[in-house]
mmCIF file with all atom_site columns, C-alpha atoms in Angstrom:
data_model
loop_
_atom_site.group_PDB
_atom_site.id
_atom_site.type_symbol
_atom_site.label_atom_id
_atom_site.label_alt_id
_atom_site.label_comp_id
_atom_site.label_asym_id
_atom_site.label_entity_id
_atom_site.label_seq_id
_atom_site.pdbx_PDB_ins_code
_atom_site.Cartn_x
_atom_site.Cartn_y
_atom_site.Cartn_z
_atom_site.occupancy
_atom_site.B_iso_or_equiv
_atom_site.pdbx_formal_charge
_atom_site.auth_seq_id
_atom_site.auth_comp_id
_atom_site.auth_asym_id
_atom_site.auth_atom_id
_atom_site.pdbx_PDB_model_num
ATOM 1   C CA . MET S 1 1   ? -1.617  2.220   1.154   1.00 45.00 ? 1   MET S CA 1
ATOM 2   C CA . ALA S 1 2   ? -1.423  -1.521  1.077   1.00 45.00 ? 2   ALA S CA 1
ATOM 3   C CA . THR S 1 3   ? 1.431   -3.149  -0.829  1.00 67.00 ? 3   THR S CA 1
ATOM 4   C CA . THR S 1 4   ? -0.864  -5.867  -2.007  1.00 71.00 ? 4   THR S CA 1
ATOM 5   C CA . ALA S 1 5   ? -4.565  -5.490  -2.904  1.00 82.00 ? 5   ALA S CA 1
ATOM 6   C CA . CYS S 1 6   ? -7.036  -7.242  -5.219  1.00 87.00 ? 6   CYS S CA 1
ATOM 7   C CA . PHE S 1 7   ? -10.459 -5.662  -5.598  1.00 91.00 ? 7   PHE S CA 1
ATOM 8   C CA . ILE S 1 8   ? -13.418 -7.446  -7.217  1.00 93.00 ? 8   ILE S CA 1
ATOM 9   C CA . ILE S 1 9   ? -17.102 -6.737  -7.651  1.00 91.00 ? 9   ILE S CA 1
ATOM 10  C CA . VAL S 1 10  ? -19.216 -9.886  -7.761  1.00 90.00 ? 10  VAL S CA 1
ATOM 11  C CA . SER S 1 11  ? -22.965 -9.858  -8.733  1.00 87.00 ? 11  SER S CA 1
ATOM 12  C CA . ARG S 1 12  ? -25.691 -11.486 -6.682  1.00 85.00 ? 12  ARG S CA 1
ATOM 13  C CA . ASN S 1 13  ? -25.371 -14.442 -9.062  1.00 86.00 ? 13  ASN S CA 1
ATOM 14  C CA . ASP S 1 14  ? -21.684 -14.927 -8.296  1.00 86.00 ? 14  ASP S CA 1
ATOM 15  C CA . ILE S 1 15  ? -20.568 -13.463 -11.628 1.00 86.00 ? 15  ILE S CA 1
ATOM 16  C CA . PRO S 1 16  ? -17.464 -11.237 -11.440 1.00 89.00 ? 16  PRO S CA 1
ATOM 17  C CA . ILE S 1 17  ? -18.270 -7.789  -12.815 1.00 87.00 ? 17  ILE S CA 1
ATOM 18  C CA . TYR S 1 18  ? -15.011 -5.985  -12.212 1.00 88.00 ? 18  TYR S CA 1
ATOM 19  C CA . GLU S 1 19  ? -11.492 -6.898  -11.067 1.00 90.00 ? 19  GLU S CA 1
ATOM 20  C CA . ALA S 1 20  ? -8.396  -4.919  -10.347 1.00 88.00 ? 20  ALA S CA 1
ATOM 21  C CA . GLU S 1 21  ? -4.947  -5.885  -8.950  1.00 84.00 ? 21  GLU S CA 1
ATOM 22  C CA . VAL S 1 22  ? -2.982  -3.184  -7.237  1.00 78.00 ? 22  VAL S CA 1
ATOM 23  C CA . GLY S 1 23  ? 0.386   -3.233  -5.494  1.00 69.00 ? 23  GLY S CA 1
ATOM 24  C CA . SER S 1 24  ? 3.899   -4.572  -5.787  1.00 62.00 ? 24  SER S CA 1
ATOM 25  C CA . ALA S 1 25  ? 2.978   -8.268  -5.646  1.00 53.00 ? 25  ALA S CA 1
ATOM 26  C CA . THR S 1 26  ? 0.828   -8.133  -8.779  1.00 50.00 ? 26  THR S CA 1
ATOM 27  C CA . LYS S 1 27  ? 3.789   -8.361  -11.127 1.00 61.00 ? 27  LYS S CA 1
ATOM 28  C CA . ARG S 1 28  ? 3.621   -12.222 -11.030 1.00 65.00 ? 28  ARG S CA 1
ATOM 29  C CA . GLU S 1 29  ? 0.805   -14.000 -12.868 1.00 69.00 ? 29  GLU S CA 1
ATOM 30  C CA . ASP S 1 30  ? 0.557   -16.802 -10.279 1.00 75.00 ? 30  ASP S CA 1
ATOM 31  C CA . ALA S 1 31  ? -0.011  -14.152 -7.556  1.00 75.00 ? 31  ALA S CA 1
ATOM 32  C CA . ALA S 1 32  ? -3.000  -12.785 -9.392  1.00 78.00 ? 32  ALA S CA 1
ATOM 33  C CA . GLN S 1 33  ? -4.437  -16.357 -9.740  1.00 81.00 ? 33  GLN S CA 1
ATOM 34  C CA . LEU S 1 34  ? -3.894  -16.996 -6.029  1.00 83.00 ? 34  LEU S CA 1
ATOM 35  C CA . HIS S 1 35  ? -5.731  -13.744 -5.140  1.00 84.00 ? 35  HIS S CA 1
ATOM 36  C CA . GLN S 1 36  ? -8.712  -14.782 -7.365  1.00 84.00 ? 36  GLN S CA 1
ATOM 37  C CA . PHE S 1 37  ? -8.776  -18.165 -5.697  1.00 84.00 ? 37  PHE S CA 1
ATOM 38  C CA . ILE S 1 38  ? -8.696  -16.663 -2.147  1.00 87.00 ? 38  ILE S CA 1
ATOM 39  C CA . LEU S 1 39  ? -11.563 -14.300 -2.970  1.00 88.00 ? 39  LEU S CA 1
ATOM 40  C CA . HIS S 1 40  ? -13.555 -16.976 -4.696  1.00 88.00 ? 40  HIS S CA 1
ATOM 41  C CA . ALA S 1 41  ? -13.198 -19.236 -1.701  1.00 88.00 ? 41  ALA S CA 1
ATOM 42  C CA . ALA S 1 42  ? -14.386 -16.427 0.575   1.00 89.00 ? 42  ALA S CA 1
ATOM 43  C CA . LEU S 1 43  ? -17.705 -16.094 -1.245  1.00 88.00 ? 43  LEU S CA 1
ATOM 44  C CA . ASP S 1 44  ? -19.188 -19.013 0.770   1.00 86.00 ? 44  ASP S CA 1
ATOM 45  C CA . ILE S 1 45  ? -18.202 -17.358 3.979   1.00 86.00 ? 45  ILE S CA 1
ATOM 46  C CA . VAL S 1 46  ? -19.775 -14.081 2.844   1.00 86.00 ? 46  VAL S CA 1
ATOM 47  C CA . GLN S 1 47  ? -22.979 -15.795 1.907   1.00 85.00 ? 47  GLN S CA 1
ATOM 48  C CA . ASP S 1 48  ? -23.167 -17.359 5.450   1.00 82.00 ? 48  ASP S CA 1
ATOM 49  C CA . ILE S 1 49  ? -22.398 -14.083 7.227   1.00 84.00 ? 49  ILE S CA 1
ATOM 50  C CA . ALA S 1 50  ? -24.530 -11.820 5.129   1.00 79.00 ? 50  ALA S CA 1
ATOM 51  C CA . TRP S 1 51  ? -27.711 -13.480 6.303   1.00 80.00 ? 51  TRP S CA 1
ATOM 52  C CA . THR S 1 52  ? -26.826 -13.243 9.970   1.00 83.00 ? 52  THR S CA 1
ATOM 53  C CA . THR S 1 53  ? -26.064 -9.526  10.191  1.00 82.00 ? 53  THR S CA 1
ATOM 54  C CA . SER S 1 54  ? -27.519 -6.210  8.978   1.00 80.00 ? 54  SER S CA 1
ATOM 55  C CA . ALA S 1 55  ? -24.020 -4.681  8.605   1.00 81.00 ? 55  ALA S CA 1
ATOM 56  C CA . MET S 1 56  ? -22.965 -3.918  5.066   1.00 83.00 ? 56  MET S CA 1
ATOM 57  C CA . PHE S 1 57  ? -19.254 -3.837  5.815   1.00 87.00 ? 57  PHE S CA 1
ATOM 58  C CA . LEU S 1 58  ? -17.849 -7.219  6.859   1.00 84.00 ? 58  LEU S CA 1
ATOM 59  C CA . LYS S 1 59  ? -14.243 -6.694  7.900   1.00 83.00 ? 59  LYS S CA 1
ATOM 60  C CA . ALA S 1 60  ? -11.696 -9.545  8.037   1.00 84.00 ? 60  ALA S CA 1
ATOM 61  C CA . ILE S 1 61  ? -14.047 -12.356 7.114   1.00 82.00 ? 61  ILE S CA 1
ATOM 62  C CA . ASP S 1 62  ? -11.224 -14.656 6.011   1.00 80.00 ? 62  ASP S CA 1
ATOM 63  C CA . ARG S 1 63  ? -7.423  -14.769 6.146   1.00 82.00 ? 63  ARG S CA 1
ATOM 64  C CA . PHE S 1 64  ? -4.781  -16.423 4.059   1.00 85.00 ? 64  PHE S CA 1
ATOM 65  C CA . ASN S 1 65  ? -1.221  -16.038 5.379   1.00 85.00 ? 65  ASN S CA 1
ATOM 66  C CA . ASP S 1 66  ? -0.776  -12.245 5.762   1.00 85.00 ? 66  ASP S CA 1
ATOM 67  C CA . LEU S 1 67  ? -3.687  -11.420 3.453   1.00 88.00 ? 67  LEU S CA 1
ATOM 68  C CA . VAL S 1 68  ? -7.203  -10.441 4.740   1.00 90.00 ? 68  VAL S CA 1
ATOM 69  C CA . VAL S 1 69  ? -10.498 -10.494 2.898   1.00 91.00 ? 69  VAL S CA 1
ATOM 70  C CA . SER S 1 70  ? -12.841 -7.653  3.650   1.00 92.00 ? 70  SER S CA 1
ATOM 71  C CA . VAL S 1 71  ? -16.317 -7.360  2.099   1.00 93.00 ? 71  VAL S CA 1
ATOM 72  C CA . TYR S 1 72  ? -19.077 -4.828  1.553   1.00 93.00 ? 72  TYR S CA 1
ATOM 73  C CA . VAL S 1 73  ? -22.484 -6.251  0.691   1.00 91.00 ? 73  VAL S CA 1
ATOM 74  C CA . THR S 1 74  ? -24.949 -3.886  -1.032  1.00 89.00 ? 74  THR S CA 1
ATOM 75  C CA . ALA S 1 75  ? -28.708 -3.975  -0.520  1.00 86.00 ? 75  ALA S CA 1
ATOM 76  C CA . GLY S 1 76  ? -28.924 -5.770  -3.877  1.00 85.00 ? 76  GLY S CA 1
ATOM 77  C CA . HIS S 1 77  ? -26.563 -8.447  -2.686  1.00 86.00 ? 77  HIS S CA 1
ATOM 78  C CA . THR S 1 78  ? -23.677 -7.343  -4.893  1.00 89.00 ? 78  THR S CA 1
ATOM 79  C CA . ARG S 1 79  ? -20.388 -8.031  -3.098  1.00 91.00 ? 79  ARG S CA 1
ATOM 80  C CA . LEU S 1 80  ? -17.483 -5.603  -3.174  1.00 93.00 ? 80  LEU S CA 1
ATOM 81  C CA . MET S 1 81  ? -14.526 -7.742  -2.093  1.00 93.00 ? 81  MET S CA 1
ATOM 82  C CA . LEU S 1 82  ? -10.964 -6.565  -1.199  1.00 92.00 ? 82  LEU S CA 1
ATOM 83  C CA . LEU S 1 83  ? -8.018  -8.772  -0.514  1.00 90.00 ? 83  LEU S CA 1
ATOM 84  C CA . HIS S 1 84  ? -5.422  -6.760  1.333   1.00 88.00 ? 84  HIS S CA 1
ATOM 85  C CA . ASP S 1 85  ? -2.529  -6.824  3.695   1.00 85.00 ? 85  ASP S CA 1
ATOM 86  C CA . SER S 1 86  ? -3.208  -3.608  5.624   1.00 77.00 ? 86  SER S CA 1
ATOM 87  C CA . ARG S 1 87  ? -4.990  -3.092  8.956   1.00 78.00 ? 87  ARG S CA 1
ATOM 88  C CA . ASN S 1 88  ? -6.693  0.224   8.146   1.00 82.00 ? 88  ASN S CA 1
ATOM 89  C CA . ASP S 1 89  ? -10.406 -0.744  8.767   1.00 82.00 ? 89  ASP S CA 1
ATOM 90  C CA . ASP S 1 90  ? -11.718 2.864   8.630   1.00 88.00 ? 90  ASP S CA 1
ATOM 91  C CA . GLY S 1 91  ? -9.915  3.544   5.310   1.00 87.00 ? 91  GLY S CA 1
ATOM 92  C CA . ILE S 1 92  ? -11.165 0.287   3.834   1.00 88.00 ? 92  ILE S CA 1
ATOM 93  C CA . LYS S 1 93  ? -14.722 1.028   4.907   1.00 90.00 ? 93  LYS S CA 1
ATOM 94  C CA . SER S 1 94  ? -14.476 4.518   3.459   1.00 91.00 ? 94  SER S CA 1
ATOM 95  C CA . PHE S 1 95  ? -13.157 2.998   0.178   1.00 90.00 ? 95  PHE S CA 1
ATOM 96  C CA . PHE S 1 96  ? -16.068 0.610   -0.012  1.00 91.00 ? 96  PHE S CA 1
ATOM 97  C CA . GLN S 1 97  ? -18.645 3.403   0.614   1.00 92.00 ? 97  GLN S CA 1
ATOM 98  C CA . GLU S 1 98  ? -17.165 5.463   -2.118  1.00 93.00 ? 98  GLU S CA 1
ATOM 99  C CA . VAL S 1 99  ? -17.075 2.610   -4.618  1.00 91.00 ? 99  VAL S CA 1
ATOM 100 C CA . HIS S 1 100 ? -20.669 1.679   -3.647  1.00 91.00 ? 100 HIS S CA 1
ATOM 101 C CA . GLU S 1 101 ? -21.784 5.246   -4.404  1.00 91.00 ? 101 GLU S CA 1
ATOM 102 C CA . LEU S 1 102 ? -20.047 5.185   -7.740  1.00 90.00 ? 102 LEU S CA 1
ATOM 103 C CA . TYR S 1 103 ? -21.456 1.755   -8.495  1.00 88.00 ? 103 TYR S CA 1
ATOM 104 C CA . ILE S 1 104 ? -25.002 3.085   -7.875  1.00 87.00 ? 104 ILE S CA 1
ATOM 105 C CA . LYS S 1 105 ? -24.439 6.181   -10.073 1.00 85.00 ? 105 LYS S CA 1
ATOM 106 C CA . ASP S 1 106 ? -23.064 3.985   -12.851 1.00 82.00 ? 106 ASP S CA 1
ATOM 107 C CA . SER S 1 107 ? -26.048 1.575   -12.686 1.00 75.00 ? 107 SER S CA 1
ATOM 108 C CA . PRO S 1 108 ? -28.150 1.526   -15.851 1.00 65.00 ? 108 PRO S CA 1
ATOM 109 C CA . CYS S 1 109 ? -31.259 1.752   -13.603 1.00 64.00 ? 109 CYS S CA 1
ATOM 110 C CA . HIS S 1 110 ? -30.071 4.965   -11.986 1.00 51.00 ? 110 HIS S CA 1
ATOM 111 C CA . SER S 1 111 ? -31.696 8.109   -13.220 1.00 52.00 ? 111 SER S CA 1
ATOM 112 C CA . THR S 1 112 ? -30.517 11.776  -12.652 1.00 52.00 ? 112 THR S CA 1
ATOM 113 C CA . LYS S 1 113 ? -34.031 13.057  -13.540 1.00 55.00 ? 113 LYS S CA 1
ATOM 114 C CA . GLU S 1 114 ? -36.408 13.468  -10.702 1.00 49.00 ? 114 GLU S CA 1
#
């Protein structure tokens, strides 16, 4: 697992819905603010790339020092963003797919009745 990770869910209107810091570098408050800044700066890149591809998983769209920003864009244009320092693209894609599935199930518009 990555030693540094920041995960955030951003709505289609650029409103943060959820944020989580994981790893050894999250002990410092300034590191958490830096991670938020990096992810916020990457939103413009995500917006540009999302309209040019049909892929939902956008790997390594931005870099800052040894940190990489990967993004998963849902059909409703919600962005699942991960700032990490690992190179495990398959694991990150799998993580995004699982979170997307849980996000859909947790949606107030989702119904279990058919």
